[in-house]
Amino acid sequence: MKLVRLGSETDFEGWRAAARVLRGLGVPPAEVAWTVGGEGDLFGELVTPQATAPAFAAPREFIDLARPVILHRAPERFGLLYHLLWRLAREPHLMRIASDRLVARVHDFAHQVGKASHKMKAFVRFRRVEDEAGREAYAAWFEPAHRVVEATAPFFAERFPNMKWSILTPDGCAHWDLRRLAFSPGLDASHRPPDDALEDYWRTYYASIFNPARLKVGAMQKEMPKRYWRNLPEARLIPELISAAEARTVDMVAKAPSEPSRRVVRLAQKVARDGAYGQDVPTSLEEIAASVDLCRRCGLWRDATQGVTGEGPAHASLMLVGEQPGDQEDLAGRPFIGPAGQVLDRALAEAGLPRDRAYVTNAVKHFRHELRGKRRIHQTPDAGEVRSCRGWLDAERRLVRPRVIVALGSTAALAVFGKPMPITAHRGQAIQLPDQAQGLITYHPAYLLRLPDEAAKAQAYAAFVEDLKLAWRLAA
Ligand code: URA
């Protein structure tokens, strides 16, 4: 048995150097035990990670995956990664086999770590404190689901470069002194900074952006899981805000699930496995929302924060279908709230069509993108991904039963009509769909944003507003 002691729980370089030595020596995964720190006398021959160990070519995609996976809390992560690396020597294309159990498990770990980092970006709340010299500083207490503090701290340095701050966590603490980032060991919860006036600010802000008509308890709890509530000043408002909204939306709140039911989990697993629901079709929009988040029919779930389904009245007469959630929609779990959503909102207002009378959704429910530096750049979903996701749109159509469905752009048209429908050839005409609805095709709002020529942009925008007016007339 070979024994590897890593320097810390997040010692990626140590793991990499040890894995090099072990692979060079031909040690199979079953004969390696991985531990962190300490002196104790565990059985086995100690392997010392060496930076000079013989190099081997691990594919880039493996290394990119291994870095976040090391931050996962599961103790088996080191062994799983070594096992994957071991198999890659004989199965060079293994990383592309998404159905392989080991590959899927490691991707799952990376996905969970990504989510933990997103949650940290969303839920860290700084409180005003004083530094050693009595100057203004800020501190936040946070308990991340995985060990993402060091990896996520640069985000805060970029966002709050002019604030002296510390983020304290049980795993480790990050400090920004206006010039550079530093890290220190973790603390226990007694170091949570005291309440202060900033809390009132957050609470006022949160209460002002809270819209009872849009209340989705299930989605809200998913986006702001209870584990983070105790550190969030605004979370204290949640029960009050929910009960106030209840008076107007009793029905909706009563139906909203806080956890996916077993039926939903079964349904999503069935879709992922068989590619169809069979007899087991979703019976409510809440069920679709929970199932979409668990859907594994294509690989897009891996890099997305969550599945984003539609929102709007459960029996809206008009359905608007976009392409896929964008960066902001992926983080918030709601369709069309980013720049394209703003164009859509403006055009809807000009067409006299209140957005909250339409059911707004997308052809593809997970955000397809590629990373360029820190930016997540939109990528158009391919026909296979549209096909894989079509079951969810069809389920929304079956439940909402709109009179008119507007496809915004060509990806939406492919999903709504089941075949490519060029926009210019079909714009402005109602086309009968098999489910009794009439279909319309128009531009995607993001296309309007991208048009370089101002005159062409104004013309396309005017046509877009006309198309929405026609849709609203037909739906009325
Ligand atoms: N673009 C879309 O097609 N849908 C969204 O939800 C956001 C941007």
Short mmCIF file of C-alpha atoms and ligand atoms in Angstrom, two decimals:
data_model
loop_
_atom_site.label_atom_id
_atom_site.label_comp_id
_atom_site.label_asym_id
_atom_site.label_seq_id
_atom_site.Cartn_x
_atom_site.Cartn_y
_atom_site.Cartn_z
CA MET A 1 0.00 0.00 0.00
CA LYS A 2 1.28 3.48 -0.84
CA LEU A 3 0.37 6.36 1.39
CA VAL A 4 0.16 9.99 0.30
CA ARG A 5 -0.05 12.83 2.81
CA LEU A 6 -1.18 16.06 1.24
CA GLY A 7 -0.36 19.44 2.74
CA SER A 8 -3.98 20.56 3.03
CA GLU A 9 -7.54 19.68 2.06
CA THR A 10 -7.21 21.79 -1.09
CA ASP A 11 -3.65 20.86 -2.04
CA PHE A 12 -4.13 20.41 -5.76
CA GLU A 13 -0.43 20.77 -6.62
CA GLY A 14 0.47 18.18 -3.97
CA TRP A 15 -2.11 15.78 -5.34
CA ARG A 16 -0.86 16.34 -8.88
CA ALA A 17 2.78 15.77 -7.95
CA ALA A 18 1.93 12.59 -6.00
CA ALA A 19 -0.28 11.30 -8.82
CA ARG A 20 2.68 11.79 -11.18
CA VAL A 21 4.96 9.71 -8.98
CA LEU A 22 2.35 6.99 -8.50
CA ARG A 23 1.57 6.77 -12.19
CA GLY A 24 5.25 6.72 -13.01
CA LEU A 25 5.64 3.76 -10.64
CA GLY A 26 2.55 2.05 -12.09
CA VAL A 27 0.71 1.89 -8.74
CA PRO A 28 -2.97 0.97 -9.30
CA PRO A 29 -5.65 3.12 -7.58
CA ALA A 30 -6.66 0.34 -5.16
CA GLU A 31 -3.16 0.40 -3.68
CA VAL A 32 -3.10 4.07 -2.75
CA ALA A 33 -4.40 5.72 0.45
CA TRP A 34 -4.74 9.51 0.49
CA THR A 35 -4.63 11.53 3.72
CA VAL A 36 -4.24 15.17 4.65
CA GLY A 37 -1.66 16.63 7.08
CA GLY A 38 -0.89 15.09 10.47
CA GLU A 39 1.88 12.83 11.66
CA GLY A 40 0.03 9.63 12.80
CA ASP A 41 1.38 6.20 11.86
CA LEU A 42 -0.94 5.04 9.15
CA PHE A 43 0.14 1.78 7.57
CA GLY A 44 1.78 1.90 4.16
CA GLU A 45 4.86 3.23 2.46
CA LEU A 46 4.87 7.00 2.35
CA VAL A 47 5.05 8.50 -1.13
CA THR A 48 6.59 11.93 -1.29
CA PRO A 49 5.17 14.14 -3.96
CA GLN A 50 8.04 15.37 -6.14
CA ALA A 51 7.84 18.23 -8.48
CA THR A 52 10.47 16.46 -10.61
CA ALA A 53 8.46 13.27 -11.13
CA PRO A 54 8.28 12.04 -14.72
CA ALA A 55 5.74 14.08 -16.64
CA PHE A 56 2.77 12.43 -18.25
CA ALA A 57 0.23 14.05 -20.46
CA ALA A 58 -3.11 14.30 -18.69
CA PRO A 59 -5.67 15.88 -21.01
CA ARG A 60 -6.38 19.54 -20.34
CA GLU A 61 -10.06 18.79 -19.67
CA PHE A 62 -9.04 16.40 -16.91
CA ILE A 63 -6.85 19.03 -15.21
CA ASP A 64 -9.59 21.66 -15.56
CA LEU A 65 -11.99 19.27 -13.88
CA ALA A 66 -9.58 18.09 -11.18
CA ARG A 67 -8.92 21.61 -9.84
CA PRO A 68 -12.49 22.25 -8.65
CA VAL A 69 -13.05 18.61 -7.65
CA ILE A 70 -10.21 18.84 -5.09
CA LEU A 71 -12.31 21.54 -3.34
CA HIS A 72 -15.18 19.09 -2.74
CA ARG A 73 -15.68 17.91 0.82
CA ALA A 74 -16.00 14.21 -0.03
CA PRO A 75 -12.90 12.43 1.34
CA GLU A 76 -12.86 10.06 -1.64
CA ARG A 77 -12.20 12.88 -4.14
CA PHE A 78 -8.42 12.31 -4.26
CA GLY A 79 -8.83 8.60 -4.96
CA LEU A 80 -11.57 9.14 -7.56
CA LEU A 81 -9.40 11.56 -9.47
CA TYR A 82 -6.43 9.21 -9.38
CA HIS A 83 -8.66 6.38 -10.59
CA LEU A 84 -9.85 8.53 -13.48
CA LEU A 85 -6.30 9.48 -14.33
CA TRP A 86 -5.29 5.82 -14.21
CA ARG A 87 -8.05 4.80 -16.60
CA LEU A 88 -7.22 7.64 -18.99
CA ALA A 89 -3.93 5.93 -19.83
CA ARG A 90 -5.84 3.04 -21.39
CA GLU A 91 -9.02 4.90 -22.37
CA PRO A 92 -7.83 8.18 -23.88
CA HIS A 93 -11.37 9.25 -24.86
CA LEU A 94 -12.86 8.49 -21.46
CA MET A 95 -13.51 12.15 -20.63
CA ARG A 96 -15.97 12.30 -23.50
CA ILE A 97 -18.03 9.37 -22.24
CA ALA A 98 -20.53 11.25 -20.09
CA SER A 99 -22.43 8.06 -19.22
CA ASP A 100 -19.38 6.45 -17.60
CA ARG A 101 -20.13 6.28 -13.85
CA LEU A 102 -16.74 7.52 -12.74
CA VAL A 103 -16.72 10.40 -15.23
CA ALA A 104 -20.29 11.35 -14.26
CA ARG A 105 -19.45 11.24 -10.54
CA VAL A 106 -16.40 13.45 -10.94
CA HIS A 107 -18.43 15.89 -13.07
CA ASP A 108 -21.09 15.89 -10.35
CA PHE A 109 -18.47 16.86 -7.78
CA ALA A 110 -17.22 19.69 -9.99
CA HIS A 111 -20.78 20.88 -10.52
CA GLN A 112 -21.46 20.93 -6.77
CA VAL A 113 -18.27 22.88 -6.15
CA GLY A 114 -19.26 25.37 -8.87
CA LYS A 115 -22.62 25.79 -7.19
CA ALA A 116 -21.00 26.37 -3.81
CA SER A 117 -18.86 29.10 -5.34
CA HIS A 118 -21.90 30.76 -6.94
CA LYS A 119 -23.72 30.65 -3.61
CA MET A 120 -20.76 32.27 -1.93
CA LYS A 121 -20.78 35.08 -4.50
CA ALA A 122 -24.49 35.58 -3.94
CA PHE A 123 -24.78 35.20 -0.17
CA VAL A 124 -21.71 36.71 1.46
CA ARG A 125 -22.89 39.81 3.37
CA PHE A 126 -20.27 42.18 4.77
CA ARG A 127 -20.80 44.00 8.04
CA ARG A 128 -19.00 47.13 9.07
CA VAL A 129 -16.29 46.55 11.70
CA GLU A 130 -13.12 48.37 12.70
CA ASP A 131 -9.59 47.26 11.90
CA GLU A 132 -6.74 47.25 14.47
CA ALA A 133 -6.18 51.00 13.89
CA GLY A 134 -9.86 51.85 14.32
CA ARG A 135 -10.38 52.37 10.59
CA GLU A 136 -13.43 51.26 8.67
CA ALA A 137 -13.30 47.65 7.54
CA TYR A 138 -15.78 44.97 6.63
CA ALA A 139 -16.13 41.37 7.66
CA ALA A 140 -18.44 38.55 6.66
CA TRP A 141 -19.03 35.14 8.14
CA PHE A 142 -19.84 32.40 5.65
CA GLU A 143 -20.14 28.60 5.73
CA PRO A 144 -19.61 27.32 2.20
CA ALA A 145 -20.88 23.91 1.15
CA HIS A 146 -17.40 23.07 -0.23
CA ARG A 147 -13.90 24.51 0.27
CA VAL A 148 -14.26 27.32 -2.22
CA VAL A 149 -12.99 30.28 -0.19
CA GLU A 150 -9.58 30.69 -1.80
CA ALA A 151 -10.88 30.04 -5.29
CA THR A 152 -13.76 32.51 -4.90
CA ALA A 153 -11.97 35.29 -2.98
CA PRO A 154 -10.56 36.97 -6.16
CA PHE A 155 -14.15 37.64 -7.23
CA PHE A 156 -14.66 39.77 -4.09
CA ALA A 157 -11.32 41.52 -4.55
CA GLU A 158 -12.43 42.56 -8.01
CA ARG A 159 -15.90 43.56 -6.90
CA PHE A 160 -14.92 45.43 -3.72
CA PRO A 161 -11.38 46.70 -4.44
CA ASN A 162 -11.83 49.84 -2.31
CA MET A 163 -13.05 48.14 0.83
CA LYS A 164 -10.80 46.53 3.39
CA TRP A 165 -12.54 43.23 4.02
CA SER A 166 -12.24 39.74 5.45
CA ILE A 167 -14.37 36.72 4.72
CA LEU A 168 -14.25 34.35 7.68
CA THR A 169 -15.17 30.71 7.25
CA PRO A 170 -14.57 27.47 9.15
CA ASP A 171 -12.26 26.27 6.33
CA GLY A 172 -10.08 29.35 5.98
CA CYS A 173 -10.29 33.13 5.89
CA ALA A 174 -9.64 35.52 3.01
CA HIS A 175 -8.43 39.09 3.62
CA TRP A 176 -8.17 42.05 1.25
CA ASP A 177 -6.09 45.03 2.42
CA LEU A 178 -6.83 47.19 -0.66
CA ARG A 179 -3.72 45.84 -2.41
CA ARG A 180 -3.47 42.10 -2.13
CA LEU A 181 -5.30 39.00 -1.04
CA ALA A 182 -4.07 36.97 1.92
CA PHE A 183 -5.36 33.82 3.55
CA SER A 184 -5.35 32.54 7.14
CA PRO A 185 -6.66 29.37 8.85
CA GLY A 186 -10.37 28.78 9.45
CA LEU A 187 -12.29 30.02 12.49
CA ASP A 188 -15.26 28.81 14.48
CA ALA A 189 -18.63 30.51 14.36
CA SER A 190 -17.94 32.60 17.48
CA HIS A 191 -16.02 34.94 15.15
CA ARG A 192 -19.16 35.86 13.30
CA PRO A 193 -19.06 39.69 13.12
CA PRO A 194 -21.74 41.55 15.12
CA ASP A 195 -24.95 42.90 13.63
CA ASP A 196 -24.84 46.48 12.51
CA ALA A 197 -26.55 49.16 10.52
CA LEU A 198 -25.68 47.53 7.20
CA GLU A 199 -28.18 44.85 8.08
CA ASP A 200 -30.98 47.39 8.04
CA TYR A 201 -29.78 48.54 4.65
CA TRP A 202 -29.90 45.01 3.26
CA ARG A 203 -33.30 44.37 4.77
CA THR A 204 -34.77 47.56 3.29
CA TYR A 205 -33.26 46.75 -0.08
CA TYR A 206 -34.54 43.20 -0.06
CA ALA A 207 -38.05 44.21 0.99
CA SER A 208 -38.12 46.77 -1.82
CA ILE A 209 -37.19 44.29 -4.54
CA PHE A 210 -39.49 41.55 -3.23
CA ASN A 211 -42.41 41.11 -5.60
CA PRO A 212 -45.23 39.05 -4.07
CA ALA A 213 -46.81 38.39 -7.46
CA ARG A 214 -43.64 36.61 -8.49
CA LEU A 215 -43.19 34.68 -5.27
CA LYS A 216 -41.96 31.15 -5.85
CA VAL A 217 -41.22 29.61 -2.49
CA GLY A 218 -39.63 26.49 -3.96
CA ALA A 219 -37.39 28.44 -6.29
CA MET A 220 -36.54 30.94 -3.57
CA GLN A 221 -35.49 28.24 -1.17
CA LYS A 222 -33.52 26.57 -3.89
CA GLU A 223 -31.66 29.75 -4.76
CA MET A 224 -31.25 30.79 -1.14
CA PRO A 225 -30.99 27.46 0.70
CA LYS A 226 -31.83 27.53 4.39
CA ARG A 227 -28.23 26.70 5.34
CA TYR A 228 -27.29 30.31 4.39
CA TRP A 229 -30.23 32.04 6.03
CA ARG A 230 -28.73 32.64 9.40
CA ASN A 231 -25.99 34.84 7.92
CA LEU A 232 -28.34 36.87 5.75
CA PRO A 233 -30.00 39.89 7.28
CA GLU A 234 -32.75 39.83 4.68
CA ALA A 235 -33.55 36.19 5.45
CA ARG A 236 -35.24 37.35 8.66
CA LEU A 237 -37.81 39.05 6.47
CA ILE A 238 -38.63 35.94 4.50
CA PRO A 239 -41.35 34.44 6.74
CA GLU A 240 -42.98 37.86 7.07
CA LEU A 241 -42.84 38.57 3.35
CA ILE A 242 -44.13 35.15 2.49
CA SER A 243 -47.08 35.40 4.83
CA ALA A 244 -47.94 38.88 3.52
CA ALA A 245 -47.83 37.57 -0.02
CA GLU A 246 -49.91 34.59 1.00
CA ALA A 247 -53.01 36.71 1.29
CA ARG A 248 -52.80 37.29 -2.47
CA THR A 249 -51.25 34.07 -3.64
CA VAL A 250 -52.44 31.45 -1.16
CA ASP A 251 -52.95 28.88 -3.81
CA MET A 252 -49.55 29.26 -5.37
CA VAL A 253 -47.70 29.13 -2.07
CA ALA A 254 -49.62 26.09 -0.90
CA LYS A 255 -48.66 24.20 -4.02
CA ALA A 256 -45.01 25.20 -4.13
CA PRO A 257 -42.74 22.35 -3.10
CA SER A 258 -39.71 23.14 -0.96
CA GLU A 259 -37.93 19.95 -2.00
CA PRO A 260 -38.47 17.90 -5.15
CA SER A 261 -40.86 15.11 -4.28
CA ARG A 262 -39.83 11.50 -4.78
CA ARG A 263 -42.11 11.39 -7.80
CA VAL A 264 -40.21 14.33 -9.34
CA VAL A 265 -36.84 12.72 -8.73
CA ARG A 266 -38.13 9.46 -10.26
CA LEU A 267 -39.52 11.33 -13.22
CA ALA A 268 -36.27 13.19 -13.90
CA GLN A 269 -34.25 9.98 -13.56
CA LYS A 270 -36.59 8.26 -15.97
CA VAL A 271 -36.25 11.04 -18.51
CA ALA A 272 -32.47 10.97 -18.14
CA ARG A 273 -32.37 7.18 -18.56
CA ASP A 274 -35.06 6.49 -21.18
CA GLY A 275 -35.23 9.85 -22.87
CA ALA A 276 -39.01 9.98 -22.35
CA TYR A 277 -41.54 10.15 -19.57
CA GLY A 278 -43.55 7.12 -20.68
CA GLN A 279 -46.84 7.21 -18.79
CA ASP A 280 -45.38 9.32 -16.04
CA VAL A 281 -45.97 12.84 -17.43
CA PRO A 282 -45.48 15.89 -15.19
CA THR A 283 -48.75 17.11 -13.74
CA SER A 284 -47.83 20.64 -12.66
CA LEU A 285 -45.46 23.44 -13.61
CA GLU A 286 -43.76 23.10 -10.20
CA GLU A 287 -43.05 19.48 -11.04
CA ILE A 288 -41.52 20.47 -14.36
CA ALA A 289 -39.35 23.10 -12.64
CA ALA A 290 -38.01 20.61 -10.10
CA SER A 291 -37.51 17.89 -12.73
CA VAL A 292 -35.68 20.16 -15.16
CA ASP A 293 -33.12 20.92 -12.50
CA LEU A 294 -32.41 17.20 -12.19
CA CYS A 295 -32.50 16.52 -15.93
CA ARG A 296 -29.43 14.79 -17.39
CA ARG A 297 -30.65 14.17 -20.93
CA CYS A 298 -27.81 16.21 -22.38
CA GLY A 299 -24.56 17.46 -20.86
CA LEU A 300 -25.55 21.12 -20.42
CA TRP A 301 -26.51 20.70 -16.75
CA ARG A 302 -22.85 20.23 -15.85
CA ASP A 303 -21.75 23.82 -16.34
CA ALA A 304 -25.05 25.46 -15.54
CA THR A 305 -26.05 26.70 -12.10
CA GLN A 306 -29.57 25.35 -12.41
CA GLY A 307 -32.32 24.46 -14.86
CA VAL A 308 -34.52 27.44 -15.68
CA THR A 309 -38.14 26.82 -16.59
CA GLY A 310 -40.89 29.21 -17.54
CA GLU A 311 -42.77 31.69 -15.44
CA GLY A 312 -46.14 33.32 -15.77
CA PRO A 313 -49.80 32.44 -15.31
CA ALA A 314 -50.43 28.69 -15.29
CA HIS A 315 -53.07 29.10 -18.04
CA ALA A 316 -51.75 32.07 -19.96
CA SER A 317 -53.29 32.52 -23.41
CA LEU A 318 -49.90 33.55 -24.78
CA MET A 319 -46.59 31.74 -24.48
CA LEU A 320 -43.27 33.35 -25.41
CA VAL A 321 -40.43 30.94 -26.10
CA GLY A 322 -36.81 32.11 -26.12
CA GLU A 323 -33.64 30.19 -26.85
CA GLN A 324 -32.01 29.35 -23.51
CA PRO A 325 -31.25 31.11 -20.22
CA GLY A 326 -28.34 33.56 -20.39
CA ASP A 327 -25.73 34.32 -17.76
CA GLN A 328 -28.05 36.27 -15.45
CA GLU A 329 -30.98 33.94 -15.95
CA ASP A 330 -28.77 30.99 -15.05
CA LEU A 331 -27.79 32.61 -11.75
CA ALA A 332 -31.26 33.85 -10.83
CA GLY A 333 -33.25 30.84 -12.09
CA ARG A 334 -35.68 33.02 -14.06
CA PRO A 335 -36.08 33.54 -17.83
CA PHE A 336 -35.40 36.82 -19.63
CA ILE A 337 -34.16 39.03 -16.82
CA GLY A 338 -30.83 40.08 -18.40
CA PRO A 339 -30.14 42.45 -21.33
CA ALA A 340 -32.31 40.51 -23.81
CA GLY A 341 -35.07 40.47 -21.19
CA GLN A 342 -34.91 44.25 -20.95
CA VAL A 343 -35.41 44.59 -24.71
CA LEU A 344 -38.29 42.14 -24.49
CA ASP A 345 -39.88 44.04 -21.59
CA ARG A 346 -39.66 47.33 -23.44
CA ALA A 347 -41.15 45.87 -26.63
CA LEU A 348 -43.94 44.15 -24.66
CA ALA A 349 -44.79 47.45 -22.98
CA GLU A 350 -44.88 49.21 -26.38
CA ALA A 351 -47.10 46.46 -27.76
CA GLY A 352 -49.51 46.95 -24.83
CA LEU A 353 -48.85 43.41 -23.67
CA PRO A 354 -48.31 43.10 -19.90
CA ARG A 355 -45.47 40.64 -19.36
CA ASP A 356 -47.22 39.08 -16.38
CA ARG A 357 -50.09 37.99 -18.66
CA ALA A 358 -47.76 35.81 -20.76
CA TYR A 359 -46.00 32.58 -19.90
CA VAL A 360 -42.32 33.17 -20.71
CA THR A 361 -40.01 30.21 -21.21
CA ASN A 362 -37.10 28.87 -23.27
CA ALA A 363 -36.50 26.06 -25.76
CA VAL A 364 -33.47 24.83 -23.80
CA LYS A 365 -33.51 24.98 -20.02
CA HIS A 366 -29.81 24.99 -19.13
CA PHE A 367 -27.31 27.73 -20.04
CA ARG A 368 -24.89 26.65 -22.76
CA HIS A 369 -21.73 28.71 -22.66
CA GLU A 370 -17.98 28.59 -22.77
CA LEU A 371 -15.59 30.14 -20.31
CA ARG A 372 -13.30 32.87 -21.60
CA GLY A 373 -11.23 33.99 -18.68
CA LYS A 374 -13.81 34.75 -16.06
CA ARG A 375 -16.58 35.46 -18.54
CA ARG A 376 -19.24 32.95 -19.48
CA ILE A 377 -19.88 33.44 -23.17
CA HIS A 378 -23.22 32.37 -24.62
CA GLN A 379 -23.15 29.53 -27.13
CA THR A 380 -26.10 28.58 -29.30
CA PRO A 381 -27.51 25.18 -28.30
CA ASP A 382 -27.22 22.57 -31.06
CA ALA A 383 -30.12 20.67 -32.62
CA GLY A 384 -29.46 17.62 -30.40
CA GLU A 385 -29.71 19.73 -27.25
CA VAL A 386 -32.92 21.35 -28.51
CA ARG A 387 -34.32 17.88 -29.20
CA SER A 388 -33.27 16.58 -25.79
CA CYS A 389 -34.98 19.49 -24.06
CA ARG A 390 -38.10 19.50 -26.18
CA GLY A 391 -39.97 17.19 -23.80
CA TRP A 392 -39.94 19.92 -21.15
CA LEU A 393 -41.28 22.59 -23.49
CA ASP A 394 -43.94 20.17 -24.71
CA ALA A 395 -44.89 19.47 -21.09
CA GLU A 396 -45.22 23.21 -20.42
CA ARG A 397 -47.35 23.56 -23.58
CA ARG A 398 -49.60 20.68 -22.50
CA LEU A 399 -50.17 22.19 -19.07
CA VAL A 400 -50.48 25.88 -19.96
CA ARG A 401 -52.44 25.28 -23.20
CA PRO A 402 -51.79 28.75 -24.68
CA ARG A 403 -53.78 29.96 -27.68
CA VAL A 404 -50.70 31.52 -29.23
CA ILE A 405 -47.05 30.53 -29.01
CA VAL A 406 -44.42 33.02 -30.14
CA ALA A 407 -41.01 31.61 -31.04
CA LEU A 408 -38.33 34.24 -30.42
CA GLY A 409 -35.54 33.39 -32.86
CA SER A 410 -34.60 30.31 -34.82
CA THR A 411 -33.70 28.00 -31.93
CA ALA A 412 -37.12 28.62 -30.38
CA ALA A 413 -38.76 28.09 -33.79
CA LEU A 414 -37.00 24.73 -34.15
CA ALA A 415 -38.29 23.67 -30.73
CA VAL A 416 -41.84 24.96 -31.22
CA PHE A 417 -42.36 23.67 -34.78
CA GLY A 418 -40.08 20.63 -34.64
CA LYS A 419 -38.24 21.68 -37.82
CA PRO A 420 -36.10 24.62 -38.97
CA MET A 421 -38.29 27.64 -39.82
CA PRO A 422 -36.36 30.59 -41.32
CA ILE A 423 -37.49 33.78 -39.59
CA THR A 424 -37.69 36.16 -42.54
CA ALA A 425 -39.79 33.71 -44.56
CA HIS A 426 -42.30 33.14 -41.75
CA ARG A 427 -42.46 36.33 -39.70
CA GLY A 428 -45.86 37.98 -39.33
CA GLN A 429 -47.99 34.93 -40.19
CA ALA A 430 -49.96 32.75 -37.80
CA ILE A 431 -49.20 29.06 -38.38
CA GLN A 432 -51.48 26.37 -36.98
CA LEU A 433 -49.74 24.00 -34.58
CA PRO A 434 -50.95 20.46 -33.89
CA ASP A 435 -51.78 21.28 -30.25
CA GLN A 436 -54.54 23.75 -31.25
CA ALA A 437 -52.30 26.74 -30.66
CA GLN A 438 -51.31 29.20 -33.36
CA GLY A 439 -47.60 29.70 -33.78
CA LEU A 440 -45.79 32.92 -34.65
CA ILE A 441 -42.11 33.41 -35.37
CA THR A 442 -40.24 36.62 -34.74
CA TYR A 443 -36.76 37.93 -33.93
CA HIS A 444 -34.91 37.10 -30.79
CA PRO A 445 -34.44 40.24 -28.64
CA ALA A 446 -30.68 39.57 -28.42
CA TYR A 447 -30.50 39.71 -32.22
CA LEU A 448 -31.98 43.22 -32.05
CA LEU A 449 -29.29 44.17 -29.56
CA ARG A 450 -26.53 42.86 -31.79
CA LEU A 451 -27.54 44.54 -35.07
CA PRO A 452 -24.70 47.00 -35.83
CA ASP A 453 -26.59 49.31 -38.15
CA GLU A 454 -28.84 51.74 -36.26
CA ALA A 455 -31.43 52.07 -39.05
CA ALA A 456 -31.70 48.29 -39.48
CA LYS A 457 -31.96 47.93 -35.71
CA ALA A 458 -34.83 50.43 -35.46
CA GLN A 459 -36.64 48.73 -38.34
CA ALA A 460 -36.26 45.23 -36.88
CA TYR A 461 -37.33 46.47 -33.45
CA ALA A 462 -40.48 48.07 -34.91
CA ALA A 463 -41.29 44.79 -36.68
CA PHE A 464 -40.73 42.93 -33.42
CA VAL A 465 -43.23 45.17 -31.60
CA GLU A 466 -45.74 44.64 -34.44
CA ASP A 467 -45.32 40.86 -34.13
CA LEU A 468 -46.00 41.05 -30.41
CA LYS A 469 -49.10 43.16 -31.03
CA LEU A 470 -50.38 40.57 -33.51
CA ALA A 471 -49.69 37.78 -31.01
CA TRP A 472 -51.59 39.62 -28.28
CA ARG A 473 -54.58 40.25 -30.61
CA LEU A 474 -54.71 36.58 -31.57
CA ALA A 475 -54.42 35.47 -27.94
CA ALA A 476 -57.10 37.84 -26.68
N1 URA B 1 -32.17 34.74 -24.00
C1 URA B 1 -33.12 33.78 -24.07
O1 URA B 1 -33.39 33.24 -25.13
N2 URA B 1 -33.75 33.46 -22.97
C2 URA B 1 -33.52 34.00 -21.80
O2 URA B 1 -34.16 33.62 -20.83
C3 URA B 1 -32.52 35.00 -21.74
C4 URA B 1 -31.85 35.35 -22.85
#
